Amino acid sequence: MRVNGKEMTLGNCQNLLQFLEVNQFDVATLAVARNGEIIPKPTYDTVVLCEEDTLEVVRFVGGG
Amino acid sequence: MTDQLVIGGHPFNSRFILGSGKFSLEIVKAVIENGGAEIVTLALRRANLGGEENILDYIPLNVTLLPNTSGARTAEEAVKIARLAREINCGNFVKVEVIRDSKYLFPDNYETIKATEILAKDGFVVLPYMYPDLNVARDLVSAGAAAVMPLAAPIGSNKGLSTRDFIEILVNEIAVPIIVDAGIGRPSQACEAMEMGVDAVMCNTAVATAKNIPLMARAFGQAIESGRNAYLAGLGRVLTEAEASSPLTGFLED
Amino acid sequence: MAVKRTDPMAYQPGMAMIASDIRDKVLINVDNYDYSKVSARDVEEALKKNHLSLEDYGALLSPAATPYLEEMAKKAIIETRRYFGNSIGLFTPLYIANYCENNCVYCGFNCKNKIRRGKLSRAEMESELEAIAKTGLTEILILTGESRHHSGVEYIGAAVKLAAEYFATVGIEIYPLNADEYAYLKKCGADFVSVYQETYNLDKYQQVHLSGPKRVFPYRFDAQERALMGGMRGVSFGALLGLDDFRKDAFATGLHAFFIQQKYPHAEIGFSTPRLRPFINNANNNPNDVHEQQLLQVMLAYRLLMPFAGITISTRERAGFRDHVIGMVATKISAGVRVGVGGHEQEEKGDEQFEISDPRSVTEVHQMILNRGLQPVYRDYIRV
């Protein structure tokens, strides 16, 4: 799986929410696009990932 | 007398919009409070794994977040960034910026109009960053923009109101708030923009590059408020006109 | 015997409604406009500004501005020259019919007034247009009374098509139409539409427009907007000064034009400033409290509110007045004017709408413009 341009493995994770928590992302303050598609936050625990997926995980930083 | 800035139905007491880039997280809160800003812009970037510090923890809760679409080169990319930002659950404000010029960093007005239209229809409060052009501003308003953000000078240049005459036209013609963005280098320039009648000033670099950042934020906040008061008070104008040698109205009868 | 009058807000059959908030915006502002509260200080403040707010505009129309007429004129001449240079547009009206279904108490064409009625045949139009074209004019304004029966849209369209063969610019001053009808006349060759609301005070409006389609206040109000929706290049506004409180009516006229310009920024905006004039069977019709001084004040206020707007000076005014206001505030002047039906080449086929005050020919007016150091302009743009 590619996450923010890096290779990662899914491990035992069943869904997106688990994957984010296992990898210590702060779920409350991020947003995710899978294969270019934005995933609505309430559905994270029902989105089943596979090793071919590409994830972009984003959050806020300082900016003008 | 209450003099509020209203953007997309949301009232604000401060007319200083602060950009949060280019300074450290520890002073974000102090800078916001010193400047009295009620709207702060943010950017969206890739998150790293595990436990990194989060800017949201440093921004007081009563501040409205204004995510920008920096990095977008097309309307399509800007729309995608805005929708991603909305998933973070920090409101529906967005500053649309579409830039495909890496030398001057000028906004692409055409793509900006397209993005504004899509996002406004999608329920966003859209504040597009634009090159000050009257026709474009009108199109942005028709597209649903809640405010327009004309640039004063090339971004980060600290040159001040290089586009003064064109922004003044927007002030006279455009019904939504005009927020001067980019290029303001000193508090006096922010004040000048406010005296002219713009509704708010956004700045980032000028604050972030000061020696004492919180103090400079305070200076900007005061300058913006002062300029606003001068505008409301009604500036006297000096007209330099030739006097007609004989009366123009001497011909009237009855 | 009491006559039952219709509701002036009720549309008559065939009148299309459009969605617009401009009427409400104008009327609310006019309601709140109290010129007796304006101080000399307010006027001075307004005169300092480069762009007038609507409050500033109201100040310049107030009695408090009367002592500042010379200051207003000095400012106006600079604005007029800035936007129009030395040029003064020349045109003439051609009345093609004077049948009318309206009973408007101030107008010579009103349907109860016993005058000679007539309309031009195609051949008569042609000879009139040819005669006018020979004077060198290239802009014409086609006028009718309001009678869909005698002078329908097809009839007017035919006149416009013919006029477009002889003239570079064709304007129409006819009864209000629906947007699709304006689009049709645009296709025939008309570019400009003049519709005058006469008064923006609904009470007065219904007292002076007793019957006929013109009695419908909102349909007339939205005419300019429908004309622009129909693709017209420009629209003109005017209140008939002296009919009601002229300050409020002039305030409303300016706001009407202002909001239209905001909504349709491409539109060319024009103003006319007609005062009441005597007409056949009513020699005493007069502009009441609108003397030349007040008329000039209104013209100057229009100019300062909208420096880019065309302002036309009518032959209702005497030559001495017209000659002085061109270049200072007015940008367009009519010449060689007949206000009966035809009368440029043929005998008039119908009586006049009102008495004119300035009968000078095109050549005379042309020479006057030159004598005043201005430039007569016959055509402003080409049709492509």
PDB file of N, CA and C in Angstrom, chain B residues 117-160:
ATOM      1  N   GLU B 117     -17.197  28.649  -8.273  1.00  0.00           N
ATOM      2  CA  GLU B 117     -18.562  28.264  -8.628  1.00  0.00           C
ATOM      3  C   GLU B 117     -18.889  26.866  -8.085  1.00  0.00           C
ATOM      4  N   ILE B 118     -17.971  25.939  -8.281  1.00  0.00           N
ATOM      5  CA  ILE B 118     -18.221  24.559  -7.835  1.00  0.00           C
ATOM      6  C   ILE B 118     -18.342  24.508  -6.304  1.00  0.00           C
ATOM      7  N   LEU B 119     -17.433  25.194  -5.618  1.00  0.00           N
ATOM      8  CA  LEU B 119     -17.410  25.107  -4.159  1.00  0.00           C
ATOM      9  C   LEU B 119     -18.592  25.840  -3.522  1.00  0.00           C
ATOM     10  N   ALA B 120     -18.972  26.973  -4.109  1.00  0.00           N
ATOM     11  CA  ALA B 120     -20.119  27.708  -3.555  1.00  0.00           C
ATOM     12  C   ALA B 120     -21.375  26.860  -3.683  1.00  0.00           C
ATOM     13  N   LYS B 121     -21.521  26.195  -4.808  1.00  0.00           N
ATOM     14  CA  LYS B 121     -22.691  25.326  -4.999  1.00  0.00           C
ATOM     15  C   LYS B 121     -22.665  24.164  -4.018  1.00  0.00           C
ATOM     16  N   ASP B 122     -21.465  23.797  -3.606  1.00  0.00           N
ATOM     17  CA  ASP B 122     -21.289  22.673  -2.699  1.00  0.00           C
ATOM     18  C   ASP B 122     -21.426  23.102  -1.235  1.00  0.00           C
ATOM     19  N   GLY B 123     -21.793  24.353  -0.993  1.00  0.00           N
ATOM     20  CA  GLY B 123     -22.065  24.785   0.372  1.00  0.00           C
ATOM     21  C   GLY B 123     -20.903  25.439   1.105  1.00  0.00           C
ATOM     22  N   PHE B 124     -19.791  25.675   0.418  1.00  0.00           N
ATOM     23  CA  PHE B 124     -18.658  26.341   1.064  1.00  0.00           C
ATOM     24  C   PHE B 124     -18.891  27.851   1.124  1.00  0.00           C
ATOM     25  N   VAL B 125     -18.273  28.482   2.127  1.00  0.00           N
ATOM     26  CA  VAL B 125     -18.155  29.941   2.140  1.00  0.00           C
ATOM     27  C   VAL B 125     -16.823  30.226   1.458  1.00  0.00           C
ATOM     28  N   VAL B 126     -16.899  30.743   0.228  1.00  0.00           N
ATOM     29  CA  VAL B 126     -15.698  30.804  -0.612  1.00  0.00           C
ATOM     30  C   VAL B 126     -15.106  32.209  -0.640  1.00  0.00           C
ATOM     31  N   LEU B 127     -13.823  32.299  -0.313  1.00  0.00           N
ATOM     32  CA  LEU B 127     -13.091  33.568  -0.385  1.00  0.00           C
ATOM     33  C   LEU B 127     -11.975  33.399  -1.407  1.00  0.00           C
ATOM     34  N   PRO B 128     -12.192  33.807  -2.632  1.00  0.00           N
ATOM     35  CA  PRO B 128     -11.166  33.592  -3.651  1.00  0.00           C
ATOM     36  C   PRO B 128     -10.076  34.663  -3.647  1.00  0.00           C
ATOM     37  N   TYR B 129      -8.845  34.199  -3.716  1.00  0.00           N
ATOM     38  CA  TYR B 129      -7.677  35.077  -3.869  1.00  0.00           C
ATOM     39  C   TYR B 129      -7.558  35.378  -5.356  1.00  0.00           C
ATOM     40  N   MET B 130      -7.443  36.653  -5.705  1.00  0.00           N
ATOM     41  CA  MET B 130      -7.537  37.003  -7.124  1.00  0.00           C
ATOM     42  C   MET B 130      -6.639  38.180  -7.474  1.00  0.00           C
ATOM     43  N   TYR B 131      -6.356  38.268  -8.752  1.00  0.00           N
ATOM     44  CA  TYR B 131      -5.692  39.453  -9.276  1.00  0.00           C
ATOM     45  C   TYR B 131      -6.775  40.493  -9.497  1.00  0.00           C
ATOM     46  N   PRO B 132      -6.646  41.719  -8.999  1.00  0.00           N
ATOM     47  CA  PRO B 132      -7.784  42.643  -8.982  1.00  0.00           C
ATOM     48  C   PRO B 132      -8.243  43.099 -10.382  1.00  0.00           C
ATOM     49  N   ASP B 133      -9.268  42.456 -10.844  1.00  0.00           N
ATOM     50  CA  ASP B 133      -9.841  42.744 -12.157  1.00  0.00           C
ATOM     51  C   ASP B 133     -11.348  42.827 -11.946  1.00  0.00           C
ATOM     52  N   LEU B 134     -11.935  43.942 -12.353  1.00  0.00           N
ATOM     53  CA  LEU B 134     -13.357  44.176 -12.073  1.00  0.00           C
ATOM     54  C   LEU B 134     -14.253  43.099 -12.663  1.00  0.00           C
ATOM     55  N   ASN B 135     -13.991  42.738 -13.913  1.00  0.00           N
ATOM     56  CA  ASN B 135     -14.863  41.738 -14.546  1.00  0.00           C
ATOM     57  C   ASN B 135     -14.766  40.397 -13.833  1.00  0.00           C
ATOM     58  N   VAL B 136     -13.549  40.060 -13.430  1.00  0.00           N
ATOM     59  CA  VAL B 136     -13.365  38.795 -12.714  1.00  0.00           C
ATOM     60  C   VAL B 136     -14.078  38.848 -11.362  1.00  0.00           C
ATOM     61  N   ALA B 137     -13.956  39.978 -10.684  1.00  0.00           N
ATOM     62  CA  ALA B 137     -14.615  40.112  -9.384  1.00  0.00           C
ATOM     63  C   ALA B 137     -16.131  39.932  -9.547  1.00  0.00           C
ATOM     64  N   ARG B 138     -16.675  40.531 -10.599  1.00  0.00           N
ATOM     65  CA  ARG B 138     -18.118  40.365 -10.838  1.00  0.00           C
ATOM     66  C   ARG B 138     -18.458  38.899 -11.093  1.00  0.00           C
ATOM     67  N   ASP B 139     -17.621  38.245 -11.882  1.00  0.00           N
ATOM     68  CA  ASP B 139     -17.881  36.829 -12.173  1.00  0.00           C
ATOM     69  C   ASP B 139     -17.766  35.993 -10.901  1.00  0.00           C
ATOM     70  N   LEU B 140     -16.821  36.350 -10.039  1.00  0.00           N
ATOM     71  CA  LEU B 140     -16.674  35.612  -8.780  1.00  0.00           C
ATOM     72  C   LEU B 140     -17.920  35.774  -7.917  1.00  0.00           C
ATOM     73  N   VAL B 141     -18.441  37.000  -7.872  1.00  0.00           N
ATOM     74  CA  VAL B 141     -19.660  37.229  -7.088  1.00  0.00           C
ATOM     75  C   VAL B 141     -20.814  36.422  -7.682  1.00  0.00           C
ATOM     76  N   SER B 142     -20.938  36.457  -9.000  1.00  0.00           N
ATOM     77  CA  SER B 142     -21.995  35.658  -9.646  1.00  0.00           C
ATOM     78  C   SER B 142     -21.797  34.173  -9.357  1.00  0.00           C
ATOM     79  N   ALA B 143     -20.541  33.761  -9.237  1.00  0.00           N
ATOM     80  CA  ALA B 143     -20.254  32.345  -8.994  1.00  0.00           C
ATOM     81  C   ALA B 143     -20.522  31.958  -7.544  1.00  0.00           C
ATOM     82  N   GLY B 144     -20.772  32.964  -6.693  1.00  0.00           N
ATOM     83  CA  GLY B 144     -21.139  32.653  -5.320  1.00  0.00           C
ATOM     84  C   GLY B 144     -20.086  32.989  -4.280  1.00  0.00           C
ATOM     85  N   ALA B 145     -19.060  33.770  -4.648  1.00  0.00           N
ATOM     86  CA  ALA B 145     -18.025  34.133  -3.675  1.00  0.00           C
ATOM     87  C   ALA B 145     -18.637  34.930  -2.520  1.00  0.00           C
ATOM     88  N   ALA B 146     -18.177  34.639  -1.292  1.00  0.00           N
ATOM     89  CA  ALA B 146     -18.681  35.353  -0.116  1.00  0.00           C
ATOM     90  C   ALA B 146     -17.888  36.633   0.132  1.00  0.00           C
ATOM     91  N   ALA B 147     -16.710  36.704  -0.472  1.00  0.00           N
ATOM     92  CA  ALA B 147     -15.840  37.881  -0.382  1.00  0.00           C
ATOM     93  C   ALA B 147     -14.864  37.723  -1.539  1.00  0.00           C
ATOM     94  N   VAL B 148     -14.142  38.786  -1.890  1.00  0.00           N
ATOM     95  CA  VAL B 148     -13.047  38.583  -2.840  1.00  0.00           C
ATOM     96  C   VAL B 148     -11.761  39.102  -2.207  1.00  0.00           C
ATOM     97  N   MET B 149     -10.663  38.445  -2.544  1.00  0.00           N
ATOM     98  CA  MET B 149      -9.380  38.768  -1.923  1.00  0.00           C
ATOM     99  C   MET B 149      -8.362  39.192  -2.980  1.00  0.00           C
ATOM    100  N   PRO B 150      -8.424  40.468  -3.386  1.00  0.00           N
ATOM    101  CA  PRO B 150      -7.463  40.935  -4.389  1.00  0.00           C
ATOM    102  C   PRO B 150      -6.075  41.103  -3.784  1.00  0.00           C
ATOM    103  N   LEU B 151      -5.069  40.853  -4.600  1.00  0.00           N
ATOM    104  CA  LEU B 151      -3.701  41.015  -4.112  1.00  0.00           C
ATOM    105  C   LEU B 151      -3.283  42.471  -4.206  1.00  0.00           C
ATOM    106  N   ALA B 152      -2.497  42.899  -3.215  1.00  0.00           N
ATOM    107  CA  ALA B 152      -2.002  44.274  -3.191  1.00  0.00           C
ATOM    108  C   ALA B 152      -0.702  44.385  -3.966  1.00  0.00           C
ATOM    109  N   ALA B 153       0.063  43.292  -3.947  1.00  0.00           N
ATOM    110  CA  ALA B 153       1.357  43.233  -4.636  1.00  0.00           C
ATOM    111  C   ALA B 153       1.715  41.753  -4.700  1.00  0.00           C
ATOM    112  N   PRO B 154       2.745  41.402  -5.468  1.00  0.00           N
ATOM    113  CA  PRO B 154       3.117  39.986  -5.502  1.00  0.00           C
ATOM    114  C   PRO B 154       3.284  39.427  -4.090  1.00  0.00           C
ATOM    115  N   ILE B 155       2.849  38.203  -3.929  1.00  0.00           N
ATOM    116  CA  ILE B 155       2.792  37.581  -2.603  1.00  0.00           C
ATOM    117  C   ILE B 155       4.180  37.556  -1.963  1.00  0.00           C
ATOM    118  N   GLY B 156       4.220  37.884  -0.702  1.00  0.00           N
ATOM    119  CA  GLY B 156       5.483  37.857   0.029  1.00  0.00           C
ATOM    120  C   GLY B 156       6.415  39.010  -0.308  1.00  0.00           C
ATOM    121  N   SER B 157       6.007  39.924  -1.180  1.00  0.00           N
ATOM    122  CA  SER B 157       6.917  40.972  -1.647  1.00  0.00           C
ATOM    123  C   SER B 157       7.016  42.145  -0.678  1.00  0.00           C
ATOM    124  N   ASN B 158       6.025  42.260   0.220  1.00  0.00           N
ATOM    125  CA  ASN B 158       5.981  43.380   1.168  1.00  0.00           C
ATOM    126  C   ASN B 158       6.017  44.749   0.487  1.00  0.00           C
ATOM    127  N   LYS B 159       5.498  44.816  -0.735  1.00  0.00           N
ATOM    128  CA  LYS B 159       5.594  46.079  -1.491  1.00  0.00           C
ATOM    129  C   LYS B 159       4.450  47.041  -1.202  1.00  0.00           C
ATOM    130  N   GLY B 160       3.397  46.570  -0.575  1.00  0.00           N
ATOM    131  CA  GLY B 160       2.291  47.481  -0.286  1.00  0.00           C
ATOM    132  C   GLY B 160       1.276  47.520  -1.404  1.00  0.00           C
TER     133      GLY B 160
END
